[in-house]
XYZ file of C-alpha atoms in Angstrom:
603
model
C 0.044 0.131 -0.122
C 1.025 3.181 -1.107
C 1.987 6.250 1.508
C -0.330 8.542 0.980
C -2.960 5.514 0.571
C -2.265 4.698 4.520
C -2.566 7.994 5.571
C -5.807 8.511 3.494
C -6.980 5.291 5.458
C -5.868 6.609 8.675
C -7.825 9.753 8.610
C -10.914 8.123 7.444
C -10.883 6.219 10.404
C -9.707 8.755 13.063
C -13.006 10.519 10.954
C -14.860 7.435 12.103
C -14.032 7.673 15.266
C -16.022 11.140 15.643
C -19.675 9.042 14.685
C -18.707 6.096 16.981
C -20.111 8.011 19.942
C -23.738 8.079 17.912
C -23.632 4.518 16.503
C -27.077 3.850 17.592
C -28.226 7.215 15.344
C -25.963 6.647 12.374
C -26.722 2.512 12.371
C -30.647 3.509 12.699
C -29.617 5.835 9.203
C -28.043 2.824 8.031
C -30.818 -0.009 8.681
C -32.789 2.872 6.419
C -30.744 2.377 3.918
C -30.349 -0.726 3.771
C -34.602 -1.031 3.551
C -34.684 1.469 0.511
C -32.123 -0.321 -1.183
C -33.247 -3.710 -0.826
C -36.869 -2.014 -2.296
C -35.075 -0.789 -5.496
C -35.436 -4.621 -7.349
C -38.309 -4.229 -6.537
C -39.258 -1.749 -9.747
C -37.983 -3.357 -12.231
C -39.002 -6.375 -10.985
C -42.986 -5.675 -11.372
C -42.231 -3.811 -14.375
C -42.577 -7.430 -16.275
C -45.822 -8.717 -14.450
C -47.278 -5.426 -15.066
C -46.914 -5.755 -19.211
C -46.512 -9.865 -19.258
C -49.867 -10.464 -16.970
C -51.756 -6.728 -17.795
C -51.480 -6.113 -21.195
C -50.048 -9.498 -23.088
C -52.177 -12.087 -20.781
C -54.736 -9.865 -19.795
C -54.963 -11.294 -16.145
C -57.188 -9.210 -14.435
C -55.875 -10.339 -10.472
C -52.506 -8.404 -11.874
C -54.371 -5.428 -13.533
C -56.098 -5.204 -10.279
C -53.076 -5.135 -7.545
C -49.714 -4.192 -9.260
C -51.116 -0.178 -8.620
C -51.437 -0.536 -5.503
C -48.187 -2.267 -4.796
C -46.814 0.411 -7.141
C -48.070 3.100 -4.456
C -47.149 1.283 -1.599
C -43.743 0.985 -2.601
C -42.925 4.101 -3.171
C -44.770 5.406 0.178
C -42.523 2.455 2.118
C -39.481 4.546 0.263
C -40.370 7.520 1.110
C -41.040 6.620 4.497
C -37.530 4.980 4.654
C -35.949 7.734 2.664
C -36.875 10.219 4.996
C -35.416 8.382 8.713
C -31.988 7.691 6.990
C -32.001 11.771 5.569
C -32.989 12.624 8.889
C -30.808 10.137 11.513
C -27.693 11.004 9.030
C -27.860 14.818 8.576
C -28.473 14.640 12.949
C -25.086 12.557 12.967
C -23.287 15.179 10.971
C -24.108 18.136 12.454
C -23.413 16.461 15.718
C -19.904 15.918 14.328
C -19.413 18.949 12.923
C -20.532 20.427 16.204
C -18.007 18.402 18.142
C -14.649 19.051 15.770
C -16.131 23.002 16.038
C -15.862 22.453 19.312
C -12.395 20.646 19.778
C -10.450 22.904 17.800
C -11.803 25.916 19.383
C -10.842 24.195 23.098
C -7.400 23.612 21.355
C -7.295 27.317 19.769
C -7.597 28.760 23.197
C -4.977 26.484 24.389
C -2.218 27.386 22.232
C 0.952 28.840 22.931
C 1.307 32.346 22.480
C 3.483 31.154 19.931
C 1.633 30.028 17.873
C -0.401 33.439 17.069
C 2.408 34.731 16.205
C 3.099 33.036 13.030
C -0.899 32.021 12.329
C -2.892 34.108 10.425
C -6.584 34.942 12.161
C -8.481 34.914 8.371
C -6.855 31.049 8.030
C -7.912 30.271 11.290
C -11.544 31.173 10.872
C -11.730 29.368 7.599
C -10.593 26.148 9.798
C -13.693 26.663 12.184
C -16.222 27.944 9.626
C -15.756 26.273 6.796
C -13.250 23.097 6.569
C -14.713 21.391 9.272
C -18.383 20.988 7.674
C -15.907 19.276 4.393
C -15.235 17.194 6.778
C -18.627 15.665 7.208
C -18.640 14.607 3.373
C -16.125 12.208 3.817
C -17.075 11.179 7.451
C -21.207 10.162 7.292
C -22.611 10.825 3.368
C -19.700 8.535 1.476
C -20.049 5.719 3.980
C -23.693 5.665 3.365
C -23.512 6.195 -0.234
C -21.624 3.446 -0.596
C -23.538 1.273 1.905
C -26.841 2.092 0.404
C -25.404 2.631 -3.361
C -23.214 -0.066 -3.479
C -26.573 -2.640 -2.134
C -28.624 -1.081 -4.610
C -26.152 -2.149 -7.592
C -25.743 -5.572 -5.785
C -29.835 -5.991 -5.679
C -30.207 -5.008 -9.330
C -27.968 -6.894 -10.559
C -28.860 -9.920 -8.895
C -32.273 -9.254 -10.517
C -31.007 -8.841 -13.871
C -28.672 -12.152 -13.520
C -32.471 -14.035 -12.608
C -33.483 -12.533 -15.871
C -30.492 -13.074 -17.811
C -26.730 -14.096 -16.698
C -25.590 -13.561 -20.465
C -27.444 -10.184 -20.995
C -25.985 -9.136 -17.092
C -22.629 -10.095 -17.788
C -22.339 -7.294 -20.465
C -22.742 -4.715 -17.505
C -20.016 -6.028 -15.576
C -17.051 -5.274 -18.348
C -17.854 -1.683 -17.238
C -16.664 -2.424 -13.878
C -13.082 -2.363 -14.108
C -13.753 0.848 -16.448
C -14.884 3.039 -13.631
C -12.411 1.415 -11.032
C -10.002 3.307 -13.357
C -11.306 6.304 -14.458
C -12.088 6.750 -10.852
C -8.526 6.513 -9.039
C -7.102 8.257 -12.104
C -8.449 11.509 -10.551
C -8.460 10.733 -6.621
C -4.653 12.263 -6.287
C -5.672 15.196 -8.740
C -8.815 16.161 -6.017
C -6.927 15.591 -3.089
C -4.442 18.686 -3.954
C -6.859 21.124 -6.125
C -9.239 20.495 -2.215
C -6.006 21.550 0.104
C -5.678 24.036 -2.678
C -9.430 25.713 -2.271
C -9.502 25.398 1.684
C -5.715 27.735 1.908
C -7.808 29.785 -0.720
C -10.851 30.170 1.620
C -8.186 31.114 4.193
C -7.242 34.000 2.120
C -10.749 35.415 1.784
C -11.128 35.122 5.389
C -8.076 36.668 5.835
C -8.359 39.998 3.860
C -12.098 40.278 4.710
C -10.989 40.346 8.065
C -8.197 42.609 7.845
C -10.072 45.281 6.125
C -12.971 45.008 8.801
C -10.257 45.199 11.419
C -9.077 48.381 9.732
C -11.968 49.972 8.415
C -10.462 53.595 9.897
C -7.281 53.495 7.958
C -8.706 52.235 4.979
C -11.210 54.535 4.563
C -8.458 57.642 5.660
C -5.428 56.486 3.501
C -7.592 55.578 0.429
C -6.917 52.590 0.395
C -10.698 50.948 -0.371
C -9.058 50.506 -4.103
C -6.147 48.722 -3.077
C -8.252 46.502 -0.520
C -10.341 45.819 -3.343
C -7.752 44.694 -5.157
C -6.386 42.566 -2.644
C -9.842 41.085 -2.497
C -10.389 40.123 -6.331
C -7.180 38.835 -5.952
C -7.986 36.366 -3.455
C -11.661 35.605 -4.425
C -10.268 34.753 -8.176
C -7.502 32.358 -6.938
C -11.045 30.500 -5.123
C -12.613 30.548 -8.700
C -9.748 28.894 -10.000
C -9.691 26.098 -7.416
C -13.567 25.719 -7.600
C -13.355 25.397 -11.440
C -11.110 23.109 -11.260
C -12.408 21.114 -8.306
C -15.451 20.759 -10.707
C -13.180 19.588 -13.962
C -11.725 17.025 -11.645
C -15.259 15.605 -10.228
C -17.389 16.268 -13.003
C -15.175 14.813 -15.463
C -15.431 10.834 -14.516
C -18.847 11.123 -14.724
C -19.787 11.549 -18.071
C -16.558 9.083 -18.698
C -18.495 6.809 -16.540
C -22.158 7.456 -18.256
C -20.430 6.231 -21.852
C -19.379 2.977 -20.910
C -22.690 2.623 -19.235
C -24.270 3.975 -22.482
C -21.926 1.317 -24.805
C -23.229 -1.388 -22.203
C -27.123 -0.425 -22.929
C -26.430 -0.423 -26.703
C -25.096 -4.134 -26.491
C -28.189 -5.148 -24.477
C -30.843 -3.349 -26.755
C -29.098 -4.761 -29.937
C -28.637 -8.455 -28.293
C -32.422 -7.973 -26.102
C -34.211 -6.722 -29.756
C -32.761 -9.674 -31.707
C -33.252 -12.277 -28.812
C -37.375 -10.787 -28.835
C -37.090 -11.635 -32.321
C -36.736 -15.227 -32.243
C -39.286 -15.412 -29.155
C -36.719 -15.848 -26.248
C -37.269 -12.993 -24.266
C -40.533 -11.176 -23.604
C -41.873 -8.087 -23.425
C -42.001 -7.984 -19.745
C -38.451 -9.521 -19.598
C -37.041 -6.970 -21.925
C -38.368 -4.106 -20.197
C -37.859 -5.150 -16.862
C -34.257 -5.882 -17.688
C -33.667 -2.434 -19.361
C -35.428 -0.934 -16.233
C -33.417 -2.292 -13.958
C -30.081 -1.191 -16.396
C -31.582 2.170 -16.207
C -31.604 1.921 -12.348
C -28.036 1.220 -12.476
C -26.884 4.675 -13.391
C -28.095 7.120 -10.808
C -26.142 4.577 -7.685
C -23.498 4.208 -10.373
C -22.971 7.646 -11.003
C -23.116 8.403 -7.478
C -20.392 5.697 -6.477
C -18.475 8.015 -8.928
C -19.151 10.960 -7.738
C -18.437 9.889 -4.381
C -14.707 9.920 -4.912
C -15.067 13.386 -5.360
C -16.166 14.211 -1.656
C -14.375 11.937 0.049
C -11.027 13.911 -1.319
C -12.123 16.999 -0.627
C -13.749 15.888 2.773
C -10.167 13.547 3.610
C -8.821 17.161 2.827
C -10.602 18.716 4.985
C -9.640 16.993 7.561
C -6.367 17.170 7.348
C -6.589 20.843 7.968
C -8.851 20.177 11.091
C -6.932 17.519 12.357
C -3.618 20.133 12.270
C -5.584 22.267 14.545
C -6.517 19.808 16.594
C -3.448 18.044 16.711
C -1.373 21.085 17.851
C 0.961 21.464 20.949
C -0.956 23.098 23.842
C 0.583 25.470 26.369
C 3.159 23.523 28.379
C 1.729 23.357 31.773
C 3.993 20.575 33.377
C 3.301 22.182 36.566
C 2.035 20.344 39.170
C 2.543 22.983 42.323
C -0.734 25.250 43.378
C -0.418 28.844 44.854
C -3.284 30.216 46.135
C -2.415 33.843 46.644
C 0.800 34.925 46.577
C 2.975 37.540 48.181
C 4.243 39.074 45.287
C 8.038 38.492 45.778
C 9.300 38.304 42.271
C 13.030 37.051 41.490
C 14.606 36.985 37.673
C 17.832 34.582 37.840
C 19.995 34.974 34.999
C 17.112 35.234 32.586
C 17.399 34.753 28.598
C 15.420 34.693 25.800
C 15.579 34.471 22.034
C 13.137 34.918 19.438
C 12.892 32.429 16.564
C 15.558 33.338 13.608
C 16.542 36.519 15.798
C 20.038 37.901 15.338
C 20.089 38.615 18.848
C 19.366 37.057 22.405
C 15.638 39.789 23.028
C 16.807 39.187 26.975
C 20.150 37.585 27.939
C 21.346 37.440 31.515
C 18.979 38.998 32.974
C 18.728 39.455 37.355
C 16.574 41.391 38.863
C 14.885 40.896 42.810
C 11.101 42.905 43.411
C 9.427 42.781 46.931
C 6.112 42.173 47.549
C 3.943 45.094 46.609
C 7.280 47.370 45.151
C 6.456 49.121 42.273
C 9.307 48.568 38.835
C 9.310 50.186 35.775
C 11.080 48.655 32.734
C 11.892 51.473 30.631
C 14.704 51.935 27.167
C 14.987 52.153 23.359
C 12.500 50.225 21.581
C 13.443 46.112 21.432
C 15.532 46.912 24.665
C 13.338 43.566 25.665
C 11.079 45.030 27.852
C 7.697 43.664 26.619
C 9.392 40.190 26.304
C 10.326 40.981 29.726
C 6.818 41.064 31.187
C 5.355 38.227 28.548
C 8.134 35.752 30.268
C 6.388 36.281 33.518
C 3.084 34.528 32.660
C 4.880 32.017 30.787
C 3.295 33.384 27.591
C 6.853 32.788 26.156
C 9.295 30.200 27.885
C 12.728 30.809 28.888
C 15.871 30.071 26.869
C 17.618 29.770 30.301
C 17.555 30.953 33.394
C 13.959 31.112 35.773
C 11.978 33.370 37.282
C 10.333 32.681 40.976
C 7.547 34.149 42.488
C 7.489 33.862 46.414
C 10.744 31.923 46.179
C 8.971 29.076 44.059
C 9.796 28.432 40.443
C 6.654 29.676 38.042
C 7.977 26.661 35.762
C 6.719 24.036 38.372
C 3.887 26.017 39.257
C 0.384 25.235 37.158
C -0.327 27.506 34.472
C -3.936 28.290 36.453
C -2.561 28.968 39.796
C 0.286 31.472 38.446
C -1.970 33.139 36.018
C -4.807 33.496 39.185
C -1.916 35.182 40.761
C -1.416 38.319 38.169
C -3.303 40.897 36.053
C -2.518 42.764 32.710
C -3.582 46.015 31.920
C -1.598 47.023 28.522
C -2.335 49.456 25.944
C -4.249 47.425 23.555
C -7.190 47.233 25.794
C -9.697 44.153 24.884
C -12.963 43.423 25.068
C -15.358 41.772 24.306
C -19.164 42.126 22.720
C -20.652 41.457 25.316
C -22.450 43.879 28.488
C -20.383 46.549 30.629
C -20.672 43.368 33.428
C -19.284 40.812 31.269
C -16.543 42.495 30.216
C -15.620 43.680 34.362
C -16.911 40.317 35.279
C -14.833 37.932 33.192
C -13.822 34.688 33.179
C -14.352 32.764 36.781
C -15.354 36.187 37.951
C -18.740 35.805 36.121
C -20.629 34.887 39.321
C -19.278 37.615 41.311
C -22.062 40.119 42.382
C -23.194 43.277 41.340
C -22.158 45.357 44.325
C -18.838 43.764 43.572
C -18.650 44.983 39.949
C -19.875 48.317 40.607
C -17.288 48.704 43.855
C -14.609 47.519 40.799
C -15.795 50.560 38.719
C -16.156 52.980 41.191
C -12.250 52.442 41.892
C -12.111 52.517 38.151
C -13.830 56.070 38.397
C -15.525 53.787 35.520
C -18.652 54.773 36.880
C -19.146 58.251 35.660
C -19.729 57.399 32.215
C -21.432 53.921 32.938
C -24.110 55.686 34.963
C -24.582 57.346 31.915
C -25.301 54.306 29.381
C -28.679 53.859 28.232
C -28.713 50.417 30.466
C -25.887 50.680 32.343
C -23.995 47.656 33.636
C -26.103 45.291 31.525
C -25.458 48.076 27.884
C -23.970 46.201 25.277
C -20.627 47.906 24.535
C -20.342 46.612 20.761
C -16.962 44.560 19.330
C -14.138 45.019 21.583
C -15.710 48.062 22.643
C -15.859 50.191 19.611
C -18.869 52.471 21.161
C -16.371 53.858 23.611
C -13.523 56.211 23.591
C -10.116 54.871 24.759
C -10.336 56.151 28.436
C -13.577 54.642 28.796
C -12.235 50.911 27.540
C -8.718 51.331 29.281
C -11.130 52.483 32.721
C -13.373 48.466 32.051
C -9.924 46.561 31.541
C -8.616 48.868 35.419
C -11.978 47.633 36.288
C -11.900 44.020 34.975
C -8.337 43.910 37.225
C -9.373 45.523 40.580
C -12.536 42.665 40.753
C -9.609 40.056 39.852
C -7.426 41.542 42.900
C -4.432 39.827 41.831
C -1.715 40.459 44.652
C 1.017 41.127 40.691
C 0.069 43.203 38.301
C 1.432 44.370 35.047
C 1.057 47.331 33.191
C 1.719 47.594 29.878
C 2.121 50.837 28.383
C -1.107 51.295 29.624
C -1.565 55.314 29.803
C 0.325 55.689 26.266
C -1.889 56.496 23.592
C -4.654 58.791 25.648
C -5.031 62.130 25.688
C -4.256 64.860 28.561
C -7.774 64.492 30.112
C -7.818 60.953 29.984
C -4.865 60.169 30.880
C -4.816 61.920 33.921
C -8.399 60.438 35.049
C -6.814 57.136 34.412
C -3.847 57.241 36.402
C -5.885 58.282 38.908
C -7.189 54.767 38.604
C -4.429 52.960 38.065
C -2.734 54.363 41.649
C -6.148 52.879 42.909
C -4.999 49.508 41.671
C -1.559 49.513 42.346
C -2.231 49.787 46.228
C -0.900 46.866 47.853
C 0.143 45.116 44.865
C 3.766 44.142 43.256
C 3.286 46.205 40.244
C 5.900 46.188 37.001
C 5.199 49.426 34.663
C 6.385 49.346 30.975
C 6.639 52.813 29.683
C 7.809 55.141 26.895
C 5.720 58.310 28.970
C 8.289 58.403 31.913
C 6.563 61.421 33.336
C 4.238 58.453 34.539
C 6.702 56.672 36.278
C 8.671 58.816 38.389
C 7.034 58.111 41.530
C 7.691 53.895 41.204
C 10.358 52.759 43.993
C 12.699 51.816 41.078
C 13.378 52.264 37.194
C 15.047 49.534 35.304
C 16.231 50.133 32.309
C 17.117 47.824 30.020
C 19.240 47.973 26.390
C 19.700 45.235 24.079
C 17.940 42.797 26.546
C 20.468 43.394 29.218
C 19.792 45.713 32.768
C 22.204 49.188 32.067
C 20.517 51.000 35.088
C 18.450 50.478 38.201
C 17.847 53.058 40.485
C 14.923 55.481 41.464
C 13.994 58.737 39.270
C 16.236 61.206 40.858
C 19.042 58.662 41.408
C 19.040 58.098 37.990
C 19.452 62.065 36.560
C 21.873 62.272 38.777
C 23.525 59.656 38.018
C 23.434 61.382 34.278
C 23.167 58.241 31.855
C 20.925 56.480 29.617
C 17.421 57.239 31.810
C 18.912 60.519 32.111
C 18.986 61.135 28.445
C 16.250 58.921 27.434
C 14.770 61.463 29.897
C 15.917 64.953 29.068
C 14.863 64.260 24.966
C 11.108 63.168 26.253
C 11.047 66.600 28.044
C 13.129 68.947 25.407
C 10.038 71.319 25.163
C 9.521 74.925 25.758
C 11.263 76.834 28.242
C 7.712 77.131 30.124
C 8.033 73.502 31.282
C 11.385 74.122 32.982
C 9.916 76.712 35.476
C 7.436 73.713 36.541
C 9.454 70.739 36.376
C 12.848 71.728 37.811
C 13.966 68.605 37.644
C 13.385 68.271 34.390
C 15.426 71.144 33.588
C 18.689 70.304 35.118
C 18.295 66.913 32.857
C 18.347 69.538 30.006
C 20.754 70.958 31.418
C 23.666 67.889 31.273
C 25.575 66.379 28.821
C 23.562 63.867 27.155
C 24.965 60.086 27.711
C 26.069 58.047 25.572
C 23.591 54.958 24.654
């Protein structure tokens, strides 16, 4: 057996495992299909007594009962056909439900590095489009093969009963059909894969155009985006047409083979009927059975296209499900930490990076201390903050929380002791209350939610909303200002009441008035917590207990604001160029004037 055939068999067996939990309903569908297939030869069998008994022999009994038999036959077929379709679709929808749930469960547990490399549009396409193609292989293909194979077998049995010599002619087309199907299988699978990738590109372009619609409008990118989207849908159309060609070309070839067989049968039968060997009823019954073979043969031929599309979709779906989730090898739990953090010889490098993002960083942060991380772009500030919640794994060294290596803590235990407020506030298309009391906090009382919102200075605008805490805020809080979104994020952190707080540029994108309100909320949030602040705007960290200056992944300076200005090093240089403004600033902030007066430090 070749490698592709082995892989296809493994994929198909895995798909059937997803059907196995619903075997009762699936068995009902198969049973109903078997009964439908069993009635197929009955119709051509009724043709013989209908014609010979009614038109030739004028038998009154046959004339009386054959019409009732025909009505009964189609009534039975209708009932069992409905039962089969309903049961099959029930199983198919359950399989889609289960696979989507499994894919989403895996997605929310994948490591951050996976999202760094993956396109959100491609992931959305896998969950919304690719998974629906799996059911064709998981259920439809199998049932079509069962039903139509039994139908073909039943019709052939009746045909052999009538005339075995004529029936042998129909068997000649079998090997030819098999060759046709085999020749198109590989092409169908590859084109199906390409079509799925093209659908991912369409979703990606669409997602970007919607997410960045303001930039598109302001910078006049409509024509560019239309061209980009047009190219994506053209690729999808091209692959769809290749699928049509590959799937459709095999069907007429099979039909031509069948037509040749029918022509030979007609010629041979008419010669026999002239010699009185074959009756009219036998001939019509045989021809009816022969013609009825064409539909199941066509479906059996076309089932290969569905199978290959389904297997290509299965590869895509299982590629997500088989991704390794976040490493959670920790076994130790920590109820509520005091908040003491220690970094020991911490190193980290991104894939394909020319230099490490962090190199031999050593830092001890006392419980309740506020430490700010500053430095130029690429200095390693955000990387360091991302290592504490284990969004990434250190290349070397370790991080301790209350003297415990965070690698030995379970992810749930570690992150339960952390709260994060970043510049890019993430809100959900839900109510204000649901965004504050998110995740395990969803059961929080309204009193606790209001208290957190008040401490974050958020009730000022929440009270003006039409439904207060129950107001829907739109996708990512689109109906709120930047300062309002930031205050909701702070309220969320306040409600969580974690002992360690990470502030990642929490006020850098705000105007002066919003910054004042948000900074007041942050001051409330930071009380009694170990706080790590990442900041470019140095005015926001002047009150920090210590400031750590990072340069190219290493600690360049550590000290308080006043100490670092007095040292006249890198921090003083950064501070000087940031506040090199009009002379009026000097009068309001004499210490800034002193920083400007010093010669710049070399970086």
